[in-house]
Coordinates of C-alpha atoms in Angstrom, one line a residue:
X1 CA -30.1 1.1 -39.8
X2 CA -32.9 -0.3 -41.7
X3 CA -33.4 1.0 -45.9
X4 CA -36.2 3.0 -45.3
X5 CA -34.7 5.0 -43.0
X6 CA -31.7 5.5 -45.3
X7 CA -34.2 6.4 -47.7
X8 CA -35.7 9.1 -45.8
X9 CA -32.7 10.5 -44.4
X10 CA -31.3 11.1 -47.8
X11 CA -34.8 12.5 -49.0
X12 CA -34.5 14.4 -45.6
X13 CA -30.9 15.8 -47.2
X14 CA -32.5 16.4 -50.6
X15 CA -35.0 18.6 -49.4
X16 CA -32.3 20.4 -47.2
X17 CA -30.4 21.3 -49.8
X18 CA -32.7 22.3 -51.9
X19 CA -34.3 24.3 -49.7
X20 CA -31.1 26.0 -49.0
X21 CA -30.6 27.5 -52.4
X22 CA -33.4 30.1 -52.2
X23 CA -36.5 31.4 -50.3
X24 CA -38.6 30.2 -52.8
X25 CA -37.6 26.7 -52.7
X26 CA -37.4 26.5 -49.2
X27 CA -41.2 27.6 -49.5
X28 CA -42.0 24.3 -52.0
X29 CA -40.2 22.4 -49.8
X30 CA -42.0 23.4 -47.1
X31 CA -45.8 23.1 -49.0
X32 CA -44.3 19.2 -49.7
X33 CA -44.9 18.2 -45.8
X34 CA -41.6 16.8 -45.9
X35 CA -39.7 19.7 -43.8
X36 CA -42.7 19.1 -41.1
X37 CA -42.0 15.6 -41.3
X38 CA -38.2 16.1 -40.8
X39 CA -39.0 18.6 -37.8
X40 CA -41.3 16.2 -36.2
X41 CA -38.7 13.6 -35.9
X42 CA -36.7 16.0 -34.4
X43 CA -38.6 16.5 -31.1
X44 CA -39.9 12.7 -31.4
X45 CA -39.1 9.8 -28.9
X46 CA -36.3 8.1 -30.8
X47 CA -32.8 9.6 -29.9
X48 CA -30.8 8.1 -32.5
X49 CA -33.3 9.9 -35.2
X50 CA -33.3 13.1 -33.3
X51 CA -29.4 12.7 -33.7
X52 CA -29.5 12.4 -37.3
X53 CA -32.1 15.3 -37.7
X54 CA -30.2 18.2 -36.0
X55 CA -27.5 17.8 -38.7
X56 CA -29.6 18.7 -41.0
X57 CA -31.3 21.1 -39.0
X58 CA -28.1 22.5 -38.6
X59 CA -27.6 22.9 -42.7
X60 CA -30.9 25.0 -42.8
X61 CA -29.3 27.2 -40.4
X62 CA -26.6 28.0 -42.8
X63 CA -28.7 30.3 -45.2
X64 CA -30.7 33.1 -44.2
X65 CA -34.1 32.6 -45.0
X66 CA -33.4 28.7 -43.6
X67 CA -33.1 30.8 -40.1
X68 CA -35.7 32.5 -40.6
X69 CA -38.0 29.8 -41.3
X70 CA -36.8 27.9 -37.8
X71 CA -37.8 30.5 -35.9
X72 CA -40.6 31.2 -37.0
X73 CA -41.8 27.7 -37.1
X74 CA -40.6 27.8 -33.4
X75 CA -38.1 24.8 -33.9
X76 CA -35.0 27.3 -32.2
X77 CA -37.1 27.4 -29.2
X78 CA -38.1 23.7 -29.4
X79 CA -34.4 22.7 -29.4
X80 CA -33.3 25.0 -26.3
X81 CA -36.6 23.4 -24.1
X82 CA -34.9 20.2 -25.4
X83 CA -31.6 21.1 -24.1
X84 CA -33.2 22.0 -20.8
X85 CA -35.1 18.4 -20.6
X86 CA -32.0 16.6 -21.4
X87 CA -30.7 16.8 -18.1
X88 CA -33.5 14.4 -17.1
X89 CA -32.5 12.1 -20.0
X90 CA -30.5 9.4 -19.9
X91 CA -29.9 9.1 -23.4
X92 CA -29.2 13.1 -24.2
X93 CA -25.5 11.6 -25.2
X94 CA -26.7 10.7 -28.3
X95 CA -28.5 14.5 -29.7
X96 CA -27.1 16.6 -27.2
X97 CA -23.7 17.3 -29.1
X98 CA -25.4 17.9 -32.1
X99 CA -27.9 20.5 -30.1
X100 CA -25.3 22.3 -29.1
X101 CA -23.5 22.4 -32.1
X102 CA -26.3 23.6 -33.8
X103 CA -26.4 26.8 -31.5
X104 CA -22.7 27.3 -31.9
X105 CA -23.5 27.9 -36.0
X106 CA -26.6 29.7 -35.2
X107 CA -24.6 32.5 -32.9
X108 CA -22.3 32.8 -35.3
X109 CA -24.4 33.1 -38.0
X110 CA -26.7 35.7 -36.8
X111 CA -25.1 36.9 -33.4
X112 CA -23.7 35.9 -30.7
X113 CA -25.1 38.4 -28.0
X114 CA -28.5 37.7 -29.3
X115 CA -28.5 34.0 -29.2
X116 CA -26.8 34.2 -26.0
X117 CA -29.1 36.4 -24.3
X118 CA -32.1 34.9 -25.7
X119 CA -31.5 31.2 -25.3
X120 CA -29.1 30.9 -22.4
X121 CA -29.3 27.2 -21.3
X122 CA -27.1 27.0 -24.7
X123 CA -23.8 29.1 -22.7
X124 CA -24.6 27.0 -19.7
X125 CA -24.8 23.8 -21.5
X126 CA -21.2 24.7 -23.1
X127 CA -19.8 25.2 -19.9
X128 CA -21.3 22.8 -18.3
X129 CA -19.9 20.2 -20.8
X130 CA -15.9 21.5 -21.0
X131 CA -16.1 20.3 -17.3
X132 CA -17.6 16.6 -18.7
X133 CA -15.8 13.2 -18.3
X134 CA -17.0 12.3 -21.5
X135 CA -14.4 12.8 -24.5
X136 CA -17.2 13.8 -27.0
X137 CA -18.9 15.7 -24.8
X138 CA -15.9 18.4 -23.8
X139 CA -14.6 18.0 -27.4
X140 CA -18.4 19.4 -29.2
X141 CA -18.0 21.9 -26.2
X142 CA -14.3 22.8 -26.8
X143 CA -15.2 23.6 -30.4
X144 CA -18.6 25.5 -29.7
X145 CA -16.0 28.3 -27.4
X146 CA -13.6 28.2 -30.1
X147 CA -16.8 29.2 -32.6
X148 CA -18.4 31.7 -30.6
X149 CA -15.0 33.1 -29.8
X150 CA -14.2 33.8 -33.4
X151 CA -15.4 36.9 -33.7
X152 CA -15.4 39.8 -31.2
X153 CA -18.8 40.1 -30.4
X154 CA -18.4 36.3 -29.5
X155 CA -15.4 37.2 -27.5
X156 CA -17.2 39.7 -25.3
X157 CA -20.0 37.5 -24.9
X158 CA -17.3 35.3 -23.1
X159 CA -16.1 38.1 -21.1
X160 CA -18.8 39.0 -19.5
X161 CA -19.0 35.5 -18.1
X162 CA -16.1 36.4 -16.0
X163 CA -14.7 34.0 -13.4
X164 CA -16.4 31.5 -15.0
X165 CA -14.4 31.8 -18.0
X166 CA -11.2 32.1 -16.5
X167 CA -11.8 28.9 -15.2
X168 CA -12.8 27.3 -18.3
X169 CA -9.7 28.7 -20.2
X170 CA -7.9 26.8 -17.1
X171 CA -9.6 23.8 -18.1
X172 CA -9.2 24.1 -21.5
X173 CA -5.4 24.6 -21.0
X174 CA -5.0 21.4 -18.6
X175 CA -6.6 19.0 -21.5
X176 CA -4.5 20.9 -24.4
X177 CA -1.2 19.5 -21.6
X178 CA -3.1 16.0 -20.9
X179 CA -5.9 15.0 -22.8
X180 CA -5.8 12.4 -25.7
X181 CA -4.3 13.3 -29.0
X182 CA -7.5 14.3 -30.8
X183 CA -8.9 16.1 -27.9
X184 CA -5.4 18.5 -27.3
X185 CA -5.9 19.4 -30.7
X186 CA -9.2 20.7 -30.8
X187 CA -8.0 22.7 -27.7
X188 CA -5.7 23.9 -29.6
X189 CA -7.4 25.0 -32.2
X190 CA -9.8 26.5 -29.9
X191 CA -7.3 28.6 -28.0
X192 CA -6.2 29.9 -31.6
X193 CA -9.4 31.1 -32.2
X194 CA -10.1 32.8 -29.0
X195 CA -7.2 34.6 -29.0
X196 CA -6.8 35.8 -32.5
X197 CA -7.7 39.8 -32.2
X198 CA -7.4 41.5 -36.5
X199 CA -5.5 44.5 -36.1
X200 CA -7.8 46.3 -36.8
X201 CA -9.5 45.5 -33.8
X202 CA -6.8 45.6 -31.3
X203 CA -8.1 48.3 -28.9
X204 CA -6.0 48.7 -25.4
X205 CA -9.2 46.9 -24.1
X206 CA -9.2 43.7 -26.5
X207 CA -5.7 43.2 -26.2
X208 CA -5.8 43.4 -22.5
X209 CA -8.3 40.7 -22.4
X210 CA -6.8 38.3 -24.8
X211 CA -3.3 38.9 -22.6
X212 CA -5.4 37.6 -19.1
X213 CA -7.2 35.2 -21.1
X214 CA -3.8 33.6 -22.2
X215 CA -2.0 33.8 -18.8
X216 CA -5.4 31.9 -17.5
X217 CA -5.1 28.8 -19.5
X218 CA -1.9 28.0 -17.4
X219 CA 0.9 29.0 -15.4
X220 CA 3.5 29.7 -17.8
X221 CA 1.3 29.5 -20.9
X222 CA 4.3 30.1 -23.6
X223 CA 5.7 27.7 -22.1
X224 CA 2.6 25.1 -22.1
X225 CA 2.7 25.7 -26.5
X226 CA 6.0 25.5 -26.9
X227 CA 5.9 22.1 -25.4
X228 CA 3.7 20.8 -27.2
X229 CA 5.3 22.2 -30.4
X230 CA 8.5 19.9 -29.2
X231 CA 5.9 16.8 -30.0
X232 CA 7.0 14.4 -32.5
X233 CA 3.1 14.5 -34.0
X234 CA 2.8 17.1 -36.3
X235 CA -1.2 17.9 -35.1
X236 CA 0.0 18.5 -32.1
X237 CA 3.2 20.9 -33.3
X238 CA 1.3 22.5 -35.9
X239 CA -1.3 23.6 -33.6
X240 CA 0.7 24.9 -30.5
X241 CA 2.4 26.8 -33.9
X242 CA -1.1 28.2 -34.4
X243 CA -1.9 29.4 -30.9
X244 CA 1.8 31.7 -31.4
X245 CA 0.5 32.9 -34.6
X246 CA -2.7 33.6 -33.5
X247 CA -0.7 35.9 -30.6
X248 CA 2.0 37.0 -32.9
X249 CA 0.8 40.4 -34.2
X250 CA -0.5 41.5 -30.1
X251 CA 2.6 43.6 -28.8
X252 CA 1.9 41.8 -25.1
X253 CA 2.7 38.6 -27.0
X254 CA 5.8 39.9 -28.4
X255 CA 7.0 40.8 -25.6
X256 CA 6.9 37.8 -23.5
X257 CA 8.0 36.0 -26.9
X258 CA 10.8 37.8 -26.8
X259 CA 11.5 37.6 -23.0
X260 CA 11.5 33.8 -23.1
X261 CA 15.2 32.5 -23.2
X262 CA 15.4 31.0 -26.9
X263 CA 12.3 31.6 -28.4
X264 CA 13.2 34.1 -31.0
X265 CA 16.2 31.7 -31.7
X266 CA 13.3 28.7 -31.7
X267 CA 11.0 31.0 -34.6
X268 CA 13.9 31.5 -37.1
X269 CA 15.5 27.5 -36.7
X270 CA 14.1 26.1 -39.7
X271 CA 15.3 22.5 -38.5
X272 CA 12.6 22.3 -35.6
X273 CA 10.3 21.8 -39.5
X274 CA 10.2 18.1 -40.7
X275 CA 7.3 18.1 -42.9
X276 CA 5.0 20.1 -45.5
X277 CA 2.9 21.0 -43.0
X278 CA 4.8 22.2 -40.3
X279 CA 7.6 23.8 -42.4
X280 CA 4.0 25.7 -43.9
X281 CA 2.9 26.6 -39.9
X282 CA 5.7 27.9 -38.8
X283 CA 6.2 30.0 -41.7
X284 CA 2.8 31.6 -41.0
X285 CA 4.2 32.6 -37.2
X286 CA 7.5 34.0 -39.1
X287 CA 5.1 36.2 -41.7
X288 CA 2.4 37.2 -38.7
X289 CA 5.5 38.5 -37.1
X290 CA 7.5 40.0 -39.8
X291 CA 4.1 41.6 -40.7
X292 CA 3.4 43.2 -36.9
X293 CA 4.4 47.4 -37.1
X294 CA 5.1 46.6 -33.2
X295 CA 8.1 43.7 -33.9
X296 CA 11.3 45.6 -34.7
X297 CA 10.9 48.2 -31.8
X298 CA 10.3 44.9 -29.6
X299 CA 12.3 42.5 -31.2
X300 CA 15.0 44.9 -31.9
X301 CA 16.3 45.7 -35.6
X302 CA 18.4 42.6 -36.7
X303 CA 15.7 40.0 -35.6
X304 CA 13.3 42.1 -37.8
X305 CA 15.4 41.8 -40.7
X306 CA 16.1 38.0 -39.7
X307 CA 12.5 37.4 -40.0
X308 CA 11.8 39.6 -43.2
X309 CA 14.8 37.5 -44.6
X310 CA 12.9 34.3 -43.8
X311 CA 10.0 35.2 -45.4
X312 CA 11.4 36.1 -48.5
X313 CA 12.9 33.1 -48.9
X314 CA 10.2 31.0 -48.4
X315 CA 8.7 28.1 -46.6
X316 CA 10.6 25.7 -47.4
X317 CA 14.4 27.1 -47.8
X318 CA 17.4 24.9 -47.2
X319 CA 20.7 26.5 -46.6
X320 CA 23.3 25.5 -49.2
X321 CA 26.3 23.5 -47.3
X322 CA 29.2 25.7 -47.3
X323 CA 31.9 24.1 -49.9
X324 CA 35.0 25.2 -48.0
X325 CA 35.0 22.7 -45.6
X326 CA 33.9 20.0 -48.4
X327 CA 37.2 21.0 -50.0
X328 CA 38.9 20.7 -47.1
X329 CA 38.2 17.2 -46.6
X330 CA 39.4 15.8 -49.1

């Protein structure tokens, strides 16, 4: 990269942020030329600048008069023609995953039925990538699901996709089993997010569609996470531990939870736990549990208590030795 275009991109940044602070300055910035400027390179010819230029794109997008000001200026629509085009390009490697990104931020952002229904080569794009033999390409799409999934107006936006979406959640489950390290865990944390219902929100409805989405991402799903939770890489444990706290407060979950031969006795073994961070993840599953007003009628009583007894004492509890058979020893 040569220093003036260094220079630029970290004017380029400037201006973003400032912008970002309020309408007003977004407005200076705008009078300056140098948004124009930044927008122009956006739809130009050179793909590695058009690259750089949607992540800052993508920080407008965070405020709300930054949003407002992209689509007015038209550049939402610009990008989503651009997504369109790129299957004619041989380079659209390069800005695509940053397009699409940038739609992800924007539906959640604003909403997700809109942007959906409005610019709908972005959903098809999505799709179209999880099924990609690129690495970076299913990974930016992996995430985008797990975005637009994090809220329920995202979720049903999913839903209605139907069969389509079954099949991506088998996908997504086969790469969480056999993709590379980095990849499995952004399935993971995917899968956490799409499945995650407040309970507030957990209508017979939602929780009957979070229940077939889990039994779609593979044949014996609790199975699948509990798995990858026996992986000596804590990433990879600490985020099949996510997916089961994600689940832990649906009663469907419990259930099969507790149906599964050693998986109650698996939550409460605090030796499974090597490090900081997985001692702190499955501690999380114990609370969201403990927490659940379903758990004690489906776990039964003394598990309940079990659980409410490890969360009082804490993440990070070690059992004193028992001193009888110390003295016996000697």
């Amino acid at each position: 990269m040569k220093t003036n275009d260094i220079v630029r991109y970290r004017v380029y940044e400037l201006i973003v942020e400032i912008s970002s602070v309020s309408p007003e300055s977004l407005n200076y910035c705008s009078t300056s030329g140098l948004i124009t400027q930044l927008l122009r390179e956006l739809t130009g010819e050179d793909v590695l600048v058009r690259a750089t230029c949607i992540e800052m794109v993508t920080s407008m997008a965070y405020t709300h008069h930054g949003r407002q000001y992209l689509a007015q200026e038209g550049v939402i629509d610009q990008i989503s023609n651009m997504i369109i085009g790129a299957d004619s390009d041989p380079f659209s490697n390069f800005y695509l995953p940053g397009f699409v990104k940038f739609f992800g931020n924007l539906a959640i952002m604003d909403s997700p039925q809109q942007i959906c229904e409005r610019f709908p080569v972005f959903v098809e794009k999505v799709f179209e990538m999880t099924e990609s033999q690129d690495p970076t390409m299913t990974g930016v799409a992996v995430d985008t699901i797990g975005i637009l999934g994090s809220n329920i107006e995202g979720k049903q936006v999913l839903q209605k996709t139907g069969t389509r979406f079954e099949h991506l959640l088998k996908r997504i489950g086969y790469q969480a089993k056999n993709a590379s390290t980095e990849l499995r865990i952004r399935c993971l944390d995917a899968v956490s997010s799409l499945l995650y219902l407040p309970p507030e929100q957990q209508t017979d409805d939602l929780l009957r569609m979070t229940e077939s989405w889990f039994s779609s991402l593979y044949r014996d799903p609790l199975e699948l996470f509990r798995g990858i939770s026996n992986q000596p890489f804590p990433e990879l444990h600490c985020g099949a531990l996510k997916v089961f706290t994600a689940i832990a407060n649906q009663p469907w979950a419990q259930k099969l939870m507790f149906n599964s031969p050693g998986f109650v006795e698996y939550v409460m073994d605090r030796s499974t736990e090597h490090d900081k961070a997985s001692k702190d993840a499955k501690y999380e599953l114990v609370k969201a549990l403990a927490n659940s007003k379903t758990v004690a009628e489906i776990f039964g009583n003394p598990n309940y208590l079990r659980l409410r007894t490890y969360v009082s004492e804490g993440p990070y509890y070690v059992k004193p030795i028992s001193t009888t058979a110390v003295e016996g020893a000697e």
